[in-house]
CSV table of C-alpha atoms in Angstrom, one decimal:
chain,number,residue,atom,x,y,z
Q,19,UNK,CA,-15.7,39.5,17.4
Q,20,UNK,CA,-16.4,39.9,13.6
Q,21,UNK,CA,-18.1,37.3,11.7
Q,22,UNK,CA,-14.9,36.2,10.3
Q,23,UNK,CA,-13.4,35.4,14.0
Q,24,UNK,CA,-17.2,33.6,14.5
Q,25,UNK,CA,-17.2,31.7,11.3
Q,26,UNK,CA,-13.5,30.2,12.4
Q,27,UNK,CA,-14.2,29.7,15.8
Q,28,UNK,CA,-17.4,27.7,14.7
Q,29,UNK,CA,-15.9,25.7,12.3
Q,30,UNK,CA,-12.8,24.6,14.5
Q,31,UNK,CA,-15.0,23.8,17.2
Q,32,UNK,CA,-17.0,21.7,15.2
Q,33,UNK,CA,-13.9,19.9,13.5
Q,34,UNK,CA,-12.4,18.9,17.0
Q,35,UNK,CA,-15.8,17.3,17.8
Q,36,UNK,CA,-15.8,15.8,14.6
Q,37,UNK,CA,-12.7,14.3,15.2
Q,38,UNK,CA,-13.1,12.9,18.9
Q,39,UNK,CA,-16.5,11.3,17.8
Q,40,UNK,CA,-14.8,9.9,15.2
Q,41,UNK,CA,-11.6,8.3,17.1
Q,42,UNK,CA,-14.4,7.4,19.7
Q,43,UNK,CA,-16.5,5.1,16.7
Q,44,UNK,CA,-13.5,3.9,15.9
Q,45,UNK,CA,-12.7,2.1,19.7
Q,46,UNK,CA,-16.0,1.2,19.4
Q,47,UNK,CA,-15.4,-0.9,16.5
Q,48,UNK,CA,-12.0,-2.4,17.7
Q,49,UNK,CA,-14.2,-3.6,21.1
Q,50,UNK,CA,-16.3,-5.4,18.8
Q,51,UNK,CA,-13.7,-7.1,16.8
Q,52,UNK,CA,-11.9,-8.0,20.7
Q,53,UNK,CA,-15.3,-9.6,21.4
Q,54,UNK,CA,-15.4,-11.7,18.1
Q,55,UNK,CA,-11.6,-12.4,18.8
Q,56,UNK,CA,-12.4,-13.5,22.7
Q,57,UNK,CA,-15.8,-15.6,21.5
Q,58,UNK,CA,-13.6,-17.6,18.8
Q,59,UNK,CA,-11.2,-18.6,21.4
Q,60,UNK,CA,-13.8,-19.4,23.9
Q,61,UNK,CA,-15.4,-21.6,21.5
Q,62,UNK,CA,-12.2,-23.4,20.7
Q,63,UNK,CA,-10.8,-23.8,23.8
Q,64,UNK,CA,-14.3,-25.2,25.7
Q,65,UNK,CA,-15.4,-27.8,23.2
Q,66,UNK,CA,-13.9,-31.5,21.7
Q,67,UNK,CA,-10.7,-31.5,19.6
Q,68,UNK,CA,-11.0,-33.8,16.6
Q,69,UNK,CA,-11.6,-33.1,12.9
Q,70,UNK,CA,-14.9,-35.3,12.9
Q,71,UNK,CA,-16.4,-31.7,15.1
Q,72,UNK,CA,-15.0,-28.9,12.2
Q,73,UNK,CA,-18.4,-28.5,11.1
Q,74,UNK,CA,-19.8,-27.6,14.2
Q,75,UNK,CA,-16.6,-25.2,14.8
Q,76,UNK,CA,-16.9,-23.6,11.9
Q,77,UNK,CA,-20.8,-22.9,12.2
Q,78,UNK,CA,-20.4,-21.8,15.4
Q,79,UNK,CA,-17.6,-19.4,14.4
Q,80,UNK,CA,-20.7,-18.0,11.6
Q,81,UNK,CA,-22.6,-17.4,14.6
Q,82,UNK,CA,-20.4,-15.9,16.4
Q,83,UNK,CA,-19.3,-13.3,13.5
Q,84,UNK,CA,-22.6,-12.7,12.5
Q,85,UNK,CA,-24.1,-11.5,15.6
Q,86,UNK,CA,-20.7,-8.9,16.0
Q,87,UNK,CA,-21.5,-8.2,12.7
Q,88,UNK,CA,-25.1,-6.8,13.3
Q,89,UNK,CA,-23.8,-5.1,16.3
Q,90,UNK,CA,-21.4,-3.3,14.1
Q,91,UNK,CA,-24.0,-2.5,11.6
Q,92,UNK,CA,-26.2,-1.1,13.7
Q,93,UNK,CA,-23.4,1.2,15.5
Q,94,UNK,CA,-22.4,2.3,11.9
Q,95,UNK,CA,-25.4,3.1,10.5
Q,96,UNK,CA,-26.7,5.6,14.0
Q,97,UNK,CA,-23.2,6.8,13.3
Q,98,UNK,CA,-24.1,8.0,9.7
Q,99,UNK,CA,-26.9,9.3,11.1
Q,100,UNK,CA,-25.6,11.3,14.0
Q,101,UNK,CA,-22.7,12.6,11.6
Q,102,UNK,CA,-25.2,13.4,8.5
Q,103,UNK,CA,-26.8,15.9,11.2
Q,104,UNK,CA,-23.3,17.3,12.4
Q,105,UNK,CA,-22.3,18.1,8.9
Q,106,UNK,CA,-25.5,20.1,8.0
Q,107,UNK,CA,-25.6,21.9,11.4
Q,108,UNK,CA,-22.2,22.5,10.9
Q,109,UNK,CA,-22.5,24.0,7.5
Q,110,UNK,CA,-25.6,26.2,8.7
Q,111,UNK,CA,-23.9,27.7,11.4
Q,112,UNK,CA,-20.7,28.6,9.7
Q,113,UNK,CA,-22.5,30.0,7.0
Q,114,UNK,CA,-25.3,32.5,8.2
Q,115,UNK,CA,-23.1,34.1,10.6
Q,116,UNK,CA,-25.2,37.5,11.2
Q,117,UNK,CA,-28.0,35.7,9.2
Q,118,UNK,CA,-31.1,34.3,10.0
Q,119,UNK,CA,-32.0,31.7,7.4
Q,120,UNK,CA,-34.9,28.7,8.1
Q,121,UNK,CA,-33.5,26.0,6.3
Q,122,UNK,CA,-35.4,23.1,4.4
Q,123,UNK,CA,-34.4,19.9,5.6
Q,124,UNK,CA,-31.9,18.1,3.7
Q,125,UNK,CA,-33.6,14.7,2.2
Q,126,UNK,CA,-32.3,11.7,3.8
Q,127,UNK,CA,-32.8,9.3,1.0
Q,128,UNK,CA,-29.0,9.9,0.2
Q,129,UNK,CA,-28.3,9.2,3.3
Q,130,UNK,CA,-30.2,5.6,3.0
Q,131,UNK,CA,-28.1,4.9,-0.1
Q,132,UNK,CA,-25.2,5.6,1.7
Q,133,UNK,CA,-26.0,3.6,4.6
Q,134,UNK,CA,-27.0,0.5,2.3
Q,135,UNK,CA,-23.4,0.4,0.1
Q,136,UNK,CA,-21.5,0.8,4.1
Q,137,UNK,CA,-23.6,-2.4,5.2
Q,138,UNK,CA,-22.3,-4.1,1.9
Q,139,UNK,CA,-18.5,-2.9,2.8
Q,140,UNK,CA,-19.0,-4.1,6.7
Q,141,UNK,CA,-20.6,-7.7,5.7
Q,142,UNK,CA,-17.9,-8.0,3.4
Q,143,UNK,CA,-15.1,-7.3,5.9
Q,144,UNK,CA,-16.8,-10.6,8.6
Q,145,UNK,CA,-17.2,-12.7,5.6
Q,146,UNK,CA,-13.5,-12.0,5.3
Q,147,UNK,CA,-12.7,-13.1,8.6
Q,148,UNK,CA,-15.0,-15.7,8.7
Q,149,UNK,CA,-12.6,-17.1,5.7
Q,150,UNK,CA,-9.6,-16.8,7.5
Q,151,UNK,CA,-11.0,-18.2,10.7
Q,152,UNK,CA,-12.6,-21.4,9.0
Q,153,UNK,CA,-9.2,-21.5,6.9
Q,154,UNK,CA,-6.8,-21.4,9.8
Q,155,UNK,CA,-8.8,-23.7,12.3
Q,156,UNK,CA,-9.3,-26.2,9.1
Q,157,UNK,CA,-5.7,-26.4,8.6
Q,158,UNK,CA,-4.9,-26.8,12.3
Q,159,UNK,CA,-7.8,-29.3,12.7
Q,160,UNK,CA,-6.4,-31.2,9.8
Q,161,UNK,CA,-2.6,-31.6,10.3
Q,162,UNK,CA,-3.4,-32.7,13.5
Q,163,UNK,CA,-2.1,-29.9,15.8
Q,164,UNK,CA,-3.2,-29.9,19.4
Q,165,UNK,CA,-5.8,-27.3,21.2
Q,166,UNK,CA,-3.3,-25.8,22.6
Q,167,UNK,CA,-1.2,-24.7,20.1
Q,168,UNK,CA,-4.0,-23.6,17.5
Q,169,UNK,CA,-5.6,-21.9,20.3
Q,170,UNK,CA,-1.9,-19.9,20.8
Q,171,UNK,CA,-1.7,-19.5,16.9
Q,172,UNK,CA,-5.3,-17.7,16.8
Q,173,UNK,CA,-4.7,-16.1,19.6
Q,174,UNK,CA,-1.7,-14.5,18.5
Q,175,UNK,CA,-3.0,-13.6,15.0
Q,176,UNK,CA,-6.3,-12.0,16.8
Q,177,UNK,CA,-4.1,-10.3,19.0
Q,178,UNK,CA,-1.6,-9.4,16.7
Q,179,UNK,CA,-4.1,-7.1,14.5
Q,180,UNK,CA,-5.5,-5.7,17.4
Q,181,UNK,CA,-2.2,-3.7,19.1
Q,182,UNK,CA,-1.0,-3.4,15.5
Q,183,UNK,CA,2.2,-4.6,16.4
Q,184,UNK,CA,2.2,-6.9,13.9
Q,185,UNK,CA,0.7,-8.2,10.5
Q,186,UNK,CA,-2.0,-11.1,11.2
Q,187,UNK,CA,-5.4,-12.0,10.4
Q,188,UNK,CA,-7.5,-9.4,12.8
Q,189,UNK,CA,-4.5,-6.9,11.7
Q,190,UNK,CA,-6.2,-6.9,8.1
Q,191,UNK,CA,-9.3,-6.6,9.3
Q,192,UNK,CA,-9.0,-4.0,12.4
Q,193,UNK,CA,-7.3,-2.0,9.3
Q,194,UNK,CA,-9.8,-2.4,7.1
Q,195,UNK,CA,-12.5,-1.8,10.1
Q,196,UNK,CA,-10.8,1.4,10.6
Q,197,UNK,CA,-11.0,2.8,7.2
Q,198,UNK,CA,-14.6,1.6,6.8
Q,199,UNK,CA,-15.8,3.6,9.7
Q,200,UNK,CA,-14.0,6.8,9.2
Q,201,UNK,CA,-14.2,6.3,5.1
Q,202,UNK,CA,-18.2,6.1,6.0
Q,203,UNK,CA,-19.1,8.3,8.7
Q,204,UNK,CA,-16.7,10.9,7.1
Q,205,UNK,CA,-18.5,10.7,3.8
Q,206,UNK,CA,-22.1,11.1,5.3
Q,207,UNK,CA,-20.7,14.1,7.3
Q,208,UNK,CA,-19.2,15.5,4.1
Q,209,UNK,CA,-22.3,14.7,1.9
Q,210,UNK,CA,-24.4,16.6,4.5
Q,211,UNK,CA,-22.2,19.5,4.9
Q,212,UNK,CA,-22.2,20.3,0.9
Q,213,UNK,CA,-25.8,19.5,0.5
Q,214,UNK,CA,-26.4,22.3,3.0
Q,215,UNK,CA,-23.9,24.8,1.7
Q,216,UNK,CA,-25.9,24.2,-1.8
Q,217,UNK,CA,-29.0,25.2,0.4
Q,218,UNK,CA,-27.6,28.5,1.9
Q,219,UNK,CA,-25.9,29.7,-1.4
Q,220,UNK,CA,-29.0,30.1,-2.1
Q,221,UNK,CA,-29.4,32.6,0.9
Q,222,UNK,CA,-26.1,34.4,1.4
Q,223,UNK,CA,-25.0,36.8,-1.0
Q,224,UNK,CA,-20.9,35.5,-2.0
Q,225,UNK,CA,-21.0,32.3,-0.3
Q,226,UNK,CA,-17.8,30.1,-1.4
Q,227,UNK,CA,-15.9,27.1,-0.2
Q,228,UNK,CA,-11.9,26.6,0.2
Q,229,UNK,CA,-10.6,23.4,0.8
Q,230,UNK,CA,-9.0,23.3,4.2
Q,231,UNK,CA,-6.0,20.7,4.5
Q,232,UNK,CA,-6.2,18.9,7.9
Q,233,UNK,CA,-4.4,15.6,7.6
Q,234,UNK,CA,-1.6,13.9,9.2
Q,235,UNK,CA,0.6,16.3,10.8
Q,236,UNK,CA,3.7,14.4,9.9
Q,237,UNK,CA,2.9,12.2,7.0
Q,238,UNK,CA,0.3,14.9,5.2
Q,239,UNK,CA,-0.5,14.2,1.9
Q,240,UNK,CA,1.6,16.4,-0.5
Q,241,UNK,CA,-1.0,17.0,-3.0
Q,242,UNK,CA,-3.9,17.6,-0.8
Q,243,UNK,CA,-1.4,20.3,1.1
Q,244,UNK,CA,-1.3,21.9,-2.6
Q,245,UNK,CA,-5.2,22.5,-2.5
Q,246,UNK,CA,-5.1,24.2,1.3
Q,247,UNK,CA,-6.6,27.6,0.9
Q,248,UNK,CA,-7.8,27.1,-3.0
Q,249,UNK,CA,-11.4,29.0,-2.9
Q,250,UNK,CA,-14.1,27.9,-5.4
Q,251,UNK,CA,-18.3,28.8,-5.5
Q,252,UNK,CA,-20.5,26.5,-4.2
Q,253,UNK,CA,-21.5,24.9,-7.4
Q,254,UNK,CA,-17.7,24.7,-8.4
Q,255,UNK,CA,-15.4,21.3,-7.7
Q,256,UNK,CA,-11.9,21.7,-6.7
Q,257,UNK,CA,-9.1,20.5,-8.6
Q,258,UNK,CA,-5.8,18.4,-7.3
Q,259,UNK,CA,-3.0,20.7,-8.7
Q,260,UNK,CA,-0.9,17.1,-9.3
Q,261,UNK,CA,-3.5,14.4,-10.1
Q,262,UNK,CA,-5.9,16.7,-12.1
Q,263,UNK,CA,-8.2,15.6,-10.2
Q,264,UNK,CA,-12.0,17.3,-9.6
Q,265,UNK,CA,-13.8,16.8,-6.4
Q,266,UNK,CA,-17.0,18.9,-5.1
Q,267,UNK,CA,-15.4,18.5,-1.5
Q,268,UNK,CA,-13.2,16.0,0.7
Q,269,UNK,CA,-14.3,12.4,1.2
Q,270,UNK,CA,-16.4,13.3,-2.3
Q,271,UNK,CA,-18.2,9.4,-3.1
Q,272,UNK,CA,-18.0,10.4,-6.9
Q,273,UNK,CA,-14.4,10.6,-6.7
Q,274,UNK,CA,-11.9,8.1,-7.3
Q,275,UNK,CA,-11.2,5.9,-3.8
Q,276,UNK,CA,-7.8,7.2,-4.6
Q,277,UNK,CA,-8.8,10.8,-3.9
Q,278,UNK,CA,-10.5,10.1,-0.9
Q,279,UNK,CA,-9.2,7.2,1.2
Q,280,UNK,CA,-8.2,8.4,4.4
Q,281,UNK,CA,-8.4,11.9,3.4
Q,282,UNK,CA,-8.9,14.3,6.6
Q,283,UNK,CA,-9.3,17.2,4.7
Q,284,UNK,CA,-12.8,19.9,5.1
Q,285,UNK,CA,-14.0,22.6,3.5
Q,286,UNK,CA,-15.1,26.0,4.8
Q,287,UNK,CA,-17.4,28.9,4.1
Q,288,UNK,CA,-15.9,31.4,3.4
Q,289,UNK,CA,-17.0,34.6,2.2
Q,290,UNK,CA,-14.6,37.9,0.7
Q,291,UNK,CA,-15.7,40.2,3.6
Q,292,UNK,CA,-13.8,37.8,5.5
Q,293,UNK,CA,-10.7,39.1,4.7
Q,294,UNK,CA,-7.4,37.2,3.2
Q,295,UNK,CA,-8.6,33.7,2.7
Q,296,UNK,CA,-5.1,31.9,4.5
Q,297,UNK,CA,-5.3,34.3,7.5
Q,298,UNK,CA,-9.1,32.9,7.9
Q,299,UNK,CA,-8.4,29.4,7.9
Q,300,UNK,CA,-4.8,29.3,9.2
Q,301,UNK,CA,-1.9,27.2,8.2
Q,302,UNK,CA,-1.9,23.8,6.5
Q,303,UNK,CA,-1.5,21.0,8.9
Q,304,UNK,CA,1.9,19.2,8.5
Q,305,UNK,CA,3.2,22.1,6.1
Q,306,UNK,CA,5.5,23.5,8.8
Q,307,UNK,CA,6.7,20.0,9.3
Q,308,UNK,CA,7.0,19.5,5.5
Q,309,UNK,CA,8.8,22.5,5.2
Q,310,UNK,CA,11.3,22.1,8.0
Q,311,UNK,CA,12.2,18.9,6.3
C-alpha cells in the first residue's frame, strides 16, 4: 500500500467514526430533552390545578430545566473534549504517514474558550424553553382550561419537536439542540485538526490541505461542492468560488455562521507525491446526484 492509499484509508476511517460519534451525541441530547419533556408533564399532571399555584409551577419547571441543563453541559463539554483529541490524532496520523514526528501538545486553552461561548449557546437554548413553558402553562392556567387538556396541548407540542413531525415548542428547540451539538463538537474537532496540521507543516516537507466536500448526499450545498478538491498550504485559507468567502478550514469560528452552519465538509493532507489530488480523495458527495439531476 503506498502512503497515498494509507493517508486515504486513515482519514476515511476516521471521518466514519467522526460521524457515528457524532449522530450518537446527538441521541444523547434528544434523551435529555424527552426527560425535560416527560418531568414537565409529570409535574403538571401530579399537582393542584388553579392559577393561585402558577408560581410554584413555573419554579418547579426552572428546576426541572436547569438540572437537564447541567446534564447537557456536562455531556457537551467531555464531548469537545473527546473530539478536540480525535481531530489532532486524526491530523497526526494522516499526515506523517512514513514519518515519525513527536508532536508538542496542542494547548487547550482554545479549547476552554470554546467550551465557555458553547455553555452560553446551551443556557441560552433552556432559557428559551423555559419561556415557552412558563408562557404556554400561564396562558392555559389563565383562560381557565382544564388539566387535561393543557396537559394534551404540552404534550403534543413536546412531542411534536421530538419525532419532527411537526413544528411545536420542543421542535425549535430539538432543532436548535441539534445544530448546537454538531455546530460545537464539529468546531473543536476542526480547530484541533488545523492546529495540528500547523504543527506538522512544520515537519513534513509539501504538506498541504484540500477541502473535501462531504455534506448531504441529496441536498449538498452547491457552493461548498465548488470547493471539493481545491488544494491550498497550510498557512493558506480557502476561498468559496460563489460567496468570496475565505475560511482556514470547515466549521472555521472566524467565519461567518453563514459559512459554517451545518457544514459537513473536512479537509485532508495531502501531499504532491500523492498523485492527482481528485483520485486521492474521491468524488464529491451528492455531486453524482447533482449532476443526474
Amino acid at each position: 500500500m503506498t502512503d497515498a492509499e494509507r493517508a486515504a484509508q486513515i482519514q476515511e476511517v476516521n471521518r466514519k467514526i467522526r460521524k457515528g460519534e457524532v449522530d450518537a451525541g446527538v441521541q444523547r441530547m434528544l434523551k435529555l430533552l424527552t426527560q425535560a419533556r416527560r418531568e414537565v408533564l409529570a409535574d403538571v399532571a401530579s399537582t393542584d390545578w388553579d392559577r393561585h399555584a402558577l408560581p410554584q409551577r413555573l419554579a418547579a419547571i426552572d428546576r426541572q430545566l436547569a438540572h437537564v441543563r447541567g446534564l447537557a453541559l456536562a455531556d457537551l463539554t467531555a464531548d469537545m473534549a473527546q473530539f478536540w483529541g480525535l481531530g489532532a490524532a486524526q491530523a497526526s496520523e494522516a499526515a506523517t504517514v512514513g514519518i515519525e514526528v513527536a508532536f508538542q501538545e496542542i494547548p487547550t486553552s482554545l479549547l476552554q474558550t470554546l467550551q465557555s461561548q458553547m455553555g452560553q449557546r446551551v443556557s441560552g437554548l433552556f432559557d428559551f424553553a423555559k419561556e415557552q413553558l412558563d408562557q404556554t402553562l400561564s396562558l392555559a392556567l389563565l383562560t381557565g382550561q382544564s388539566r387535561e387538556e393543557t396537559i394534551a396541548a404540552i404534550g403534543s407540542v413536546l412531542e411534536a419537536g421530538l419525532t419532527v413531525k411537526r413544528a411545536g415548542l420542543f421542535g425549535s428547540i430539538s432543532t436548535r439542540a441539534r445544530f448546537i451539538y454538531r455546530q460545537e463538537v464539529g468546531m473543536a474537532y476542526a480547530v484541533a485538526a488545523d492546529a495540528r496540521r500547523q504543527q506538522a507543516a512544520k515537519y513534513v516537507r509539501g504538506l498541504k490541505k484540500v477541502w473535501v466536500h462531504d455534506g448531504h448526499p441529496h441536498l449538498p450545498r452547491v457552493d461548498h461542492v465548488a470547493m471539493h478538491g481545491q488544494v491550498v498550504d497550510q498557512d493558506e485559507d480557502f476561498e468559496n468560488p460563489i460567496t468570496g468567502a475565505t475560511l482556514a478550514f470547515p466549521r472555521d469560528p472566524s467565519a461567518d455562521i453563514g459559512e459554517t452552519a451545518g457544514c459537513t465538509c473536512d479537509v485532508f493532507t495531502y501531499r504532491e507525491e500523492y498523485g492527482d489530488v481528485l483520485e486521492f480523495i474521491g468524488p464529491a458527495t451528492g455531486a453524482h446526484a447533482r449532476e443526474a439531476a
